[in-house]
Amino acid sequence: HFLWLTTQAAKVLVGTEPEHWLIFNRQQFGYYRVNYDSRNWEMLTETMVRTPEAIHHYNRAQLIDDAFNLAKADLLDFGVVLRLLTSLTNDHDYLPWAAGNNALNYLYNKLRGTEHYEGFVYYVHTLIGNIYTSLSVVTVDEQETLKQRYLKQLISTWACRIGYSECLDKTHEAFSAAVRDNTKVHPDVATVVYCYGMHRATDEEFVTMYKRMFNSQNSAERTLLIDALGCSQSMDQLDAFLTTSIGAGVGIEVNYFEAERTRVLQAVYSASRTGVDALIKFLDDWDIADDLIYYLEQPVFNSVIAAIAARTNTEQELNQLKQLFATVGEMAPENVVSAALETVQSNLDWHSSLEGVIVAEFLEKYAGWVEA
């Protein structure tokens, strides 16, 4: 049935029995979010966990997306989101996973580096485990649909991110083979293979990938390789790579297109906390910071400070940022420093917020629920 929303408020009576769940905005016909009472959320979650195919995949994605955004707006208990996400364990459709990915990335950014990160890793492990075992991480079957390829990339990314040894082994093997044989990885798995393969790259492999980027005239390929180079976990490799952004003293040529120098910085701080640490160490030198502002200009420097702050979750990381401010002095404008410190304080305060407490308590109890 369809009912046009023509007034700000209206009461609609439905004949659904109390023990049956109800979904509005079927297959996301309209652009609006729907909140339900706690009992209906509970029944929807139970159905999605046991028989996800009973609800159309558009609506499964919609329910996860609505719940997540309603919870962030303090209109829904975040525990509903966490329970709803457990339905992904048995869901092999890309759309619900794409919606869930937004929520998982949000939680990853909040919990990385904290005492509850281990619980989050276990939570993600239980979500992706069933699907991951059915995937070939580094190869693509031509019979796979586009959505299946997207799902493979999403699941593989999480598997490698939370430290699946098999995922890291396979991506490094495929990466090393591509470097050794001077071949390209299939584009549908290239992002995962290049990034996580780079985690264990030797200096020789790192330089080879840099030269491949240098010799390419294809903008998309160059961006892919710049992002991959930023995934390195070697502080020395990252320092050399960051130095290319200002084009000085690395012993190798630089031929970046417009905006690619900034992309180097983004690739490093976006890839991992190791990258953030490398960037802080790089800028913790007055002359280097001055050169970066000279070559890339003040707004880029300001955005880098904001990006570091957004990825600062602990007191130790905050102290690193404060040390950087002490080094660069007035090169970091007062309003930029103030905004960065406010961002960090917000990150730290989240853990004592209602949302943070709910997430922490859920993760503490989750392992026991699963094992029971």
Short mmCIF file of C-alpha atoms in Angstrom, two decimals:
data_model
loop_
_atom_site.label_atom_id
_atom_site.label_comp_id
_atom_site.label_asym_id
_atom_site.label_seq_id
_atom_site.Cartn_x
_atom_site.Cartn_y
_atom_site.Cartn_z
CA HIS A 1 0.00 0.00 0.00
CA PHE A 2 1.11 3.58 -0.65
CA LEU A 3 0.28 6.63 1.42
CA TRP A 4 1.58 10.00 0.32
CA LEU A 5 3.09 12.12 3.09
CA THR A 6 1.18 15.32 2.48
CA THR A 7 0.99 16.68 6.03
CA GLN A 8 3.51 17.28 8.79
CA ALA A 9 1.68 14.93 11.15
CA ALA A 10 -0.86 12.18 10.58
CA LYS A 11 -2.00 9.05 12.36
CA VAL A 12 -2.17 5.88 10.27
CA LEU A 13 -3.86 2.78 11.65
CA VAL A 14 -2.60 -0.61 10.45
CA GLY A 15 -3.99 -4.06 11.11
CA THR A 16 -0.72 -5.86 11.80
CA GLU A 17 -0.74 -8.29 14.71
CA PRO A 18 1.60 -7.41 17.63
CA GLU A 19 3.74 -10.52 17.05
CA HIS A 20 4.41 -9.63 13.39
CA TRP A 21 7.02 -7.13 12.28
CA LEU A 22 6.22 -4.18 10.05
CA ILE A 23 8.32 -2.29 7.49
CA PHE A 24 7.56 1.16 6.12
CA ASN A 25 9.13 2.67 2.99
CA ARG A 26 9.22 -0.68 1.21
CA GLN A 27 12.28 -1.10 -1.01
CA GLN A 28 13.18 2.49 -0.13
CA PHE A 29 10.53 4.02 -2.35
CA GLY A 30 10.89 7.42 -0.67
CA TYR A 31 13.77 9.52 0.63
CA TYR A 32 13.09 9.46 4.35
CA ARG A 33 14.16 7.51 7.42
CA VAL A 34 11.89 5.35 9.54
CA ASN A 35 12.11 4.73 13.27
CA TYR A 36 10.17 1.97 15.02
CA ASP A 37 9.32 1.00 18.57
CA SER A 38 11.80 -1.27 20.34
CA ARG A 39 9.67 -4.40 19.85
CA ASN A 40 9.46 -3.96 16.08
CA TRP A 41 13.23 -3.34 15.85
CA GLU A 42 13.75 -6.52 17.86
CA MET A 43 11.51 -8.60 15.58
CA LEU A 44 13.12 -7.15 12.45
CA THR A 45 16.58 -7.97 13.81
CA GLU A 46 15.58 -11.54 14.67
CA THR A 47 14.20 -12.04 11.16
CA MET A 48 17.28 -10.59 9.46
CA VAL A 49 19.56 -12.80 11.57
CA ARG A 50 17.66 -16.04 10.98
CA THR A 51 16.25 -15.59 7.46
CA PRO A 52 17.63 -12.44 5.81
CA GLU A 53 15.99 -13.33 2.49
CA ALA A 54 12.58 -12.82 4.14
CA ILE A 55 13.20 -9.06 3.83
CA HIS A 56 14.09 -7.48 0.49
CA HIS A 57 17.78 -6.55 0.25
CA TYR A 58 16.87 -2.90 -0.37
CA ASN A 59 15.04 -2.86 2.95
CA ARG A 60 17.79 -4.77 4.77
CA ALA A 61 20.20 -2.05 3.69
CA GLN A 62 17.67 0.65 4.55
CA LEU A 63 17.07 -0.72 8.05
CA ILE A 64 20.80 -0.76 8.84
CA ASP A 65 21.34 2.71 7.38
CA ASP A 66 18.30 4.19 9.12
CA ALA A 67 19.18 2.63 12.48
CA PHE A 68 22.78 3.89 12.28
CA ASN A 69 21.84 7.45 11.38
CA LEU A 70 18.99 7.60 13.89
CA ALA A 71 21.36 6.38 16.61
CA LYS A 72 23.95 9.03 15.72
CA ALA A 73 21.18 11.61 16.04
CA ASP A 74 20.33 10.25 19.53
CA LEU A 75 16.95 9.03 18.33
CA LEU A 76 17.72 5.32 18.79
CA ASP A 77 19.74 3.18 21.20
CA PHE A 78 23.06 2.31 19.52
CA GLY A 79 22.62 -1.22 20.81
CA VAL A 80 19.90 -1.65 18.19
CA VAL A 81 22.48 -0.90 15.49
CA LEU A 82 25.02 -3.34 16.92
CA ARG A 83 22.45 -6.13 17.16
CA LEU A 84 21.13 -5.38 13.68
CA LEU A 85 24.64 -5.58 12.22
CA THR A 86 24.95 -9.17 13.45
CA SER A 87 22.49 -10.08 10.69
CA LEU A 88 25.32 -9.51 8.19
CA THR A 89 26.84 -12.81 9.32
CA ASN A 90 24.43 -14.65 7.02
CA ASP A 91 23.91 -11.94 4.42
CA HIS A 92 25.73 -12.36 1.10
CA ASP A 93 24.21 -9.32 -0.63
CA TYR A 94 26.37 -6.25 -1.19
CA LEU A 95 23.78 -3.55 -0.37
CA PRO A 96 23.22 -4.43 3.31
CA TRP A 97 26.98 -4.80 3.70
CA ALA A 98 27.57 -1.38 2.12
CA ALA A 99 25.22 0.14 4.69
CA GLY A 100 26.87 -1.83 7.47
CA ASN A 101 30.31 -0.78 6.27
CA ASN A 102 29.51 2.85 7.11
CA ALA A 103 28.64 1.90 10.68
CA LEU A 104 31.69 -0.34 11.06
CA ASN A 105 34.03 2.37 9.77
CA TYR A 106 32.49 4.81 12.24
CA LEU A 107 33.13 2.39 15.11
CA TYR A 108 36.64 1.58 13.87
CA ASN A 109 37.55 5.26 13.90
CA LYS A 110 36.20 5.64 17.44
CA LEU A 111 37.73 2.48 18.92
CA ARG A 112 41.11 2.09 17.19
CA GLY A 113 43.89 2.28 19.74
CA THR A 114 41.57 2.03 22.75
CA GLU A 115 40.94 -0.74 25.28
CA HIS A 116 37.79 -1.80 23.44
CA TYR A 117 39.42 -2.24 20.03
CA GLU A 118 40.12 -5.94 20.65
CA GLY A 119 36.42 -6.50 21.33
CA PHE A 120 35.57 -4.66 18.11
CA VAL A 121 37.99 -6.85 16.14
CA TYR A 122 36.29 -9.97 17.49
CA TYR A 123 32.88 -8.49 16.61
CA VAL A 124 33.94 -7.82 13.01
CA HIS A 125 35.54 -11.27 12.82
CA THR A 126 32.19 -12.91 13.63
CA LEU A 127 30.44 -10.79 10.99
CA ILE A 128 32.79 -11.47 8.08
CA GLY A 129 33.93 -15.02 8.91
CA ASN A 130 31.27 -16.97 6.99
CA ILE A 131 31.53 -14.85 3.87
CA TYR A 132 35.32 -14.54 3.88
CA THR A 133 35.81 -18.31 3.67
CA SER A 134 33.77 -18.35 0.44
CA LEU A 135 35.89 -15.68 -1.26
CA SER A 136 39.02 -15.76 -3.36
CA VAL A 137 40.76 -12.63 -2.13
CA VAL A 138 43.24 -12.04 -4.96
CA THR A 139 41.52 -13.47 -8.06
CA VAL A 140 38.33 -12.67 -9.92
CA ASP A 141 36.01 -15.15 -11.63
CA GLU A 142 34.62 -13.59 -14.79
CA GLN A 143 31.22 -15.05 -13.85
CA GLU A 144 31.06 -12.88 -10.72
CA THR A 145 28.55 -10.05 -10.85
CA LEU A 146 29.54 -6.46 -10.17
CA LYS A 147 27.89 -6.59 -6.73
CA GLN A 148 29.77 -9.78 -5.88
CA ARG A 149 33.05 -8.08 -6.78
CA TYR A 150 32.19 -5.08 -4.63
CA LEU A 151 31.33 -7.39 -1.73
CA LYS A 152 34.61 -9.27 -2.15
CA GLN A 153 36.58 -6.03 -1.92
CA LEU A 154 34.64 -4.89 1.14
CA ILE A 155 35.00 -8.17 3.06
CA SER A 156 38.66 -8.62 2.08
CA THR A 157 39.47 -5.10 3.22
CA TRP A 158 38.01 -5.80 6.65
CA ALA A 159 39.74 -9.19 6.87
CA CYS A 160 43.14 -7.66 6.19
CA ARG A 161 42.44 -4.60 8.34
CA ILE A 162 41.69 -6.65 11.45
CA GLY A 163 44.72 -8.85 10.85
CA TYR A 164 43.57 -12.07 9.17
CA SER A 165 46.94 -13.71 8.53
CA GLU A 166 45.65 -15.56 5.46
CA CYS A 167 44.39 -12.31 3.92
CA LEU A 168 47.69 -10.56 4.60
CA ASP A 169 49.68 -13.54 3.28
CA LYS A 170 47.66 -13.81 0.06
CA THR A 171 47.72 -10.09 -0.69
CA HIS A 172 51.46 -9.93 -0.12
CA GLU A 173 52.06 -12.97 -2.35
CA ALA A 174 49.96 -11.44 -5.14
CA PHE A 175 51.63 -8.06 -4.63
CA SER A 176 55.14 -9.55 -4.73
CA ALA A 177 54.30 -11.54 -7.87
CA ALA A 178 53.01 -8.40 -9.60
CA VAL A 179 56.20 -6.54 -8.70
CA ARG A 180 58.50 -9.42 -9.64
CA ASP A 181 56.81 -10.21 -12.96
CA ASN A 182 56.01 -6.58 -13.81
CA THR A 183 52.31 -7.40 -14.17
CA LYS A 184 49.15 -5.68 -13.00
CA VAL A 185 46.67 -6.99 -10.45
CA HIS A 186 43.05 -7.42 -11.59
CA PRO A 187 41.40 -4.00 -11.11
CA ASP A 188 38.56 -5.44 -9.02
CA VAL A 189 40.98 -6.60 -6.31
CA ALA A 190 43.82 -4.15 -6.94
CA THR A 191 42.99 -1.77 -4.08
CA VAL A 192 43.12 -4.54 -1.46
CA VAL A 193 46.11 -6.36 -2.95
CA TYR A 194 48.27 -3.28 -3.42
CA CYS A 195 47.46 -1.70 -0.07
CA TYR A 196 47.78 -4.74 2.17
CA GLY A 197 50.52 -6.28 0.05
CA MET A 198 52.47 -3.09 0.69
CA HIS A 199 52.33 -3.77 4.43
CA ARG A 200 55.29 -6.17 4.12
CA ALA A 201 56.97 -4.61 1.09
CA THR A 202 60.75 -4.65 0.97
CA ASP A 203 62.53 -1.39 0.16
CA GLU A 204 63.16 -2.75 -3.34
CA GLU A 205 59.47 -3.51 -3.85
CA PHE A 206 58.53 -0.08 -2.53
CA VAL A 207 60.87 1.68 -4.96
CA THR A 208 59.61 -0.49 -7.83
CA MET A 209 56.02 0.53 -7.10
CA TYR A 210 57.05 4.18 -6.88
CA LYS A 211 58.78 3.93 -10.26
CA ARG A 212 55.70 2.27 -11.73
CA MET A 213 53.66 5.25 -10.58
CA PHE A 214 56.33 7.64 -11.88
CA ASN A 215 56.29 6.06 -15.35
CA SER A 216 52.50 5.91 -15.64
CA GLN A 217 50.59 8.56 -17.56
CA ASN A 218 47.23 7.13 -16.48
CA SER A 219 45.72 9.33 -13.77
CA ALA A 220 43.59 6.55 -12.24
CA GLU A 221 46.55 4.17 -12.06
CA ARG A 222 48.75 6.83 -10.51
CA THR A 223 46.14 7.51 -7.83
CA LEU A 224 45.82 3.78 -7.12
CA LEU A 225 49.58 3.44 -6.70
CA ILE A 226 49.95 6.60 -4.60
CA ASP A 227 47.28 5.27 -2.24
CA ALA A 228 49.05 1.90 -2.14
CA LEU A 229 52.41 3.46 -1.31
CA GLY A 230 50.75 5.24 1.60
CA CYS A 231 49.79 1.84 3.04
CA SER A 232 53.39 0.95 3.86
CA GLN A 233 54.05 0.09 7.50
CA SER A 234 57.72 1.06 7.30
CA MET A 235 58.46 4.44 8.89
CA ASP A 236 61.52 4.86 6.65
CA GLN A 237 59.54 4.13 3.47
CA LEU A 238 56.77 6.50 4.54
CA ASP A 239 59.26 9.24 5.39
CA ALA A 240 60.83 8.95 1.93
CA PHE A 241 57.39 8.96 0.32
CA LEU A 242 56.26 12.01 2.30
CA THR A 243 59.45 13.81 1.30
CA THR A 244 58.46 13.44 -2.36
CA SER A 245 55.40 15.60 -1.61
CA ILE A 246 57.72 18.58 -1.24
CA GLY A 247 60.16 17.24 -3.83
CA ALA A 248 63.39 17.33 -1.90
CA GLY A 249 66.26 15.09 -0.94
CA VAL A 250 65.03 11.56 -1.59
CA GLY A 251 67.40 10.67 -4.38
CA ILE A 252 64.59 9.87 -6.83
CA GLU A 253 62.79 12.00 -9.36
CA VAL A 254 59.37 13.50 -8.77
CA ASN A 255 56.82 14.13 -11.53
CA TYR A 256 53.52 14.57 -9.71
CA PHE A 257 50.50 15.89 -11.55
CA GLU A 258 48.46 18.72 -10.06
CA ALA A 259 47.00 17.79 -6.64
CA GLU A 260 49.04 14.56 -6.43
CA ARG A 261 51.40 16.03 -3.85
CA THR A 262 48.44 16.56 -1.56
CA ARG A 263 47.25 13.07 -2.41
CA VAL A 264 50.52 11.68 -1.03
CA LEU A 265 49.77 13.21 2.36
CA GLN A 266 46.18 11.96 2.28
CA ALA A 267 47.29 8.46 1.30
CA VAL A 268 49.65 8.24 4.26
CA TYR A 269 47.35 9.53 7.01
CA SER A 270 44.28 7.71 5.68
CA ALA A 271 45.85 4.26 5.49
CA SER A 272 46.67 3.51 9.13
CA ARG A 273 47.78 4.92 12.46
CA THR A 274 51.32 4.06 11.40
CA GLY A 275 50.86 6.55 8.59
CA VAL A 276 49.62 9.22 11.01
CA ASP A 277 52.64 8.61 13.25
CA ALA A 278 54.95 8.87 10.23
CA LEU A 279 53.33 12.14 9.17
CA ILE A 280 53.69 13.63 12.66
CA LYS A 281 57.33 12.59 12.77
CA PHE A 282 57.87 14.06 9.28
CA LEU A 283 56.37 17.42 10.23
CA ASP A 284 58.06 17.52 13.65
CA ASP A 285 60.88 19.44 11.98
CA TRP A 286 60.47 23.18 11.60
CA ASP A 287 62.24 23.30 8.22
CA ILE A 288 60.16 20.46 6.78
CA ALA A 289 56.91 22.03 7.96
CA ASP A 290 58.00 25.36 6.50
CA ASP A 291 58.82 23.70 3.16
CA LEU A 292 55.44 21.97 3.09
CA ILE A 293 53.64 25.28 3.57
CA TYR A 294 55.84 26.89 0.92
CA TYR A 295 55.26 24.20 -1.73
CA LEU A 296 51.69 23.11 -0.90
CA GLU A 297 50.43 26.30 0.81
CA GLN A 298 48.84 26.99 4.18
CA PRO A 299 45.37 25.48 3.57
CA VAL A 300 46.93 22.07 2.86
CA PHE A 301 48.98 22.26 6.06
CA ASN A 302 45.85 23.23 8.01
CA SER A 303 43.88 20.32 6.55
CA VAL A 304 46.68 17.92 7.49
CA ILE A 305 46.51 19.12 11.11
CA ALA A 306 42.74 18.59 11.08
CA ALA A 307 43.17 15.09 9.64
CA ILE A 308 45.69 14.13 12.32
CA ALA A 309 43.36 15.43 15.04
CA ALA A 310 40.44 13.44 13.65
CA ARG A 311 42.56 10.29 13.97
CA THR A 312 43.73 10.98 17.53
CA ASN A 313 42.00 8.71 20.05
CA THR A 314 44.25 8.44 23.10
CA GLU A 315 46.17 10.67 25.53
CA GLN A 316 49.45 9.37 24.13
CA GLU A 317 48.42 10.33 20.60
CA LEU A 318 47.28 13.73 21.89
CA ASN A 319 50.73 14.29 23.39
CA GLN A 320 52.27 13.57 19.97
CA LEU A 321 50.04 16.23 18.44
CA LYS A 322 50.91 18.75 21.15
CA GLN A 323 54.61 18.12 20.54
CA LEU A 324 54.03 18.84 16.85
CA PHE A 325 52.33 22.14 17.73
CA ALA A 326 55.29 23.05 19.93
CA THR A 327 57.66 22.41 17.02
CA VAL A 328 55.79 24.27 14.28
CA GLY A 329 54.80 27.18 16.51
CA GLU A 330 53.01 30.00 14.70
CA MET A 331 53.02 28.09 11.40
CA ALA A 332 49.89 26.45 12.77
CA PRO A 333 47.31 29.26 13.10
CA GLU A 334 45.67 29.63 16.50
CA ASN A 335 42.20 28.80 15.17
CA VAL A 336 43.53 25.63 13.51
CA VAL A 337 45.20 24.49 16.73
CA SER A 338 42.08 25.28 18.75
CA ALA A 339 39.81 23.37 16.34
CA ALA A 340 42.20 20.40 16.35
CA LEU A 341 42.27 20.21 20.14
CA GLU A 342 38.47 20.44 20.26
CA THR A 343 38.26 17.54 17.81
CA VAL A 344 40.60 15.42 19.91
CA GLN A 345 38.70 16.24 23.11
CA SER A 346 35.48 15.19 21.39
CA ASN A 347 37.12 11.89 20.41
CA LEU A 348 38.24 11.30 24.00
CA ASP A 349 34.88 12.34 25.47
CA TRP A 350 32.97 9.95 23.19
CA HIS A 351 33.99 7.00 25.36
CA SER A 352 32.13 8.43 28.36
CA SER A 353 29.10 9.47 26.30
CA LEU A 354 25.94 7.37 26.35
CA GLU A 355 26.72 6.07 22.86
CA GLY A 356 30.29 5.19 23.83
CA VAL A 357 29.20 3.43 27.01
CA ILE A 358 26.55 1.41 25.15
CA VAL A 359 29.10 0.32 22.54
CA ALA A 360 31.68 -0.61 25.19
CA GLU A 361 29.20 -2.65 27.24
CA PHE A 362 27.92 -4.44 24.15
CA LEU A 363 31.41 -5.42 23.01
CA GLU A 364 32.38 -6.57 26.52
CA LYS A 365 29.42 -8.96 26.61
CA TYR A 366 29.36 -9.95 22.94
CA ALA A 367 31.95 -12.74 23.08
CA GLY A 368 29.99 -14.44 25.85
CA TRP A 369 26.76 -14.24 23.85
CA VAL A 370 28.38 -15.74 20.76
CA GLU A 371 30.08 -18.56 22.64
CA ALA A 372 26.86 -19.36 24.50
#
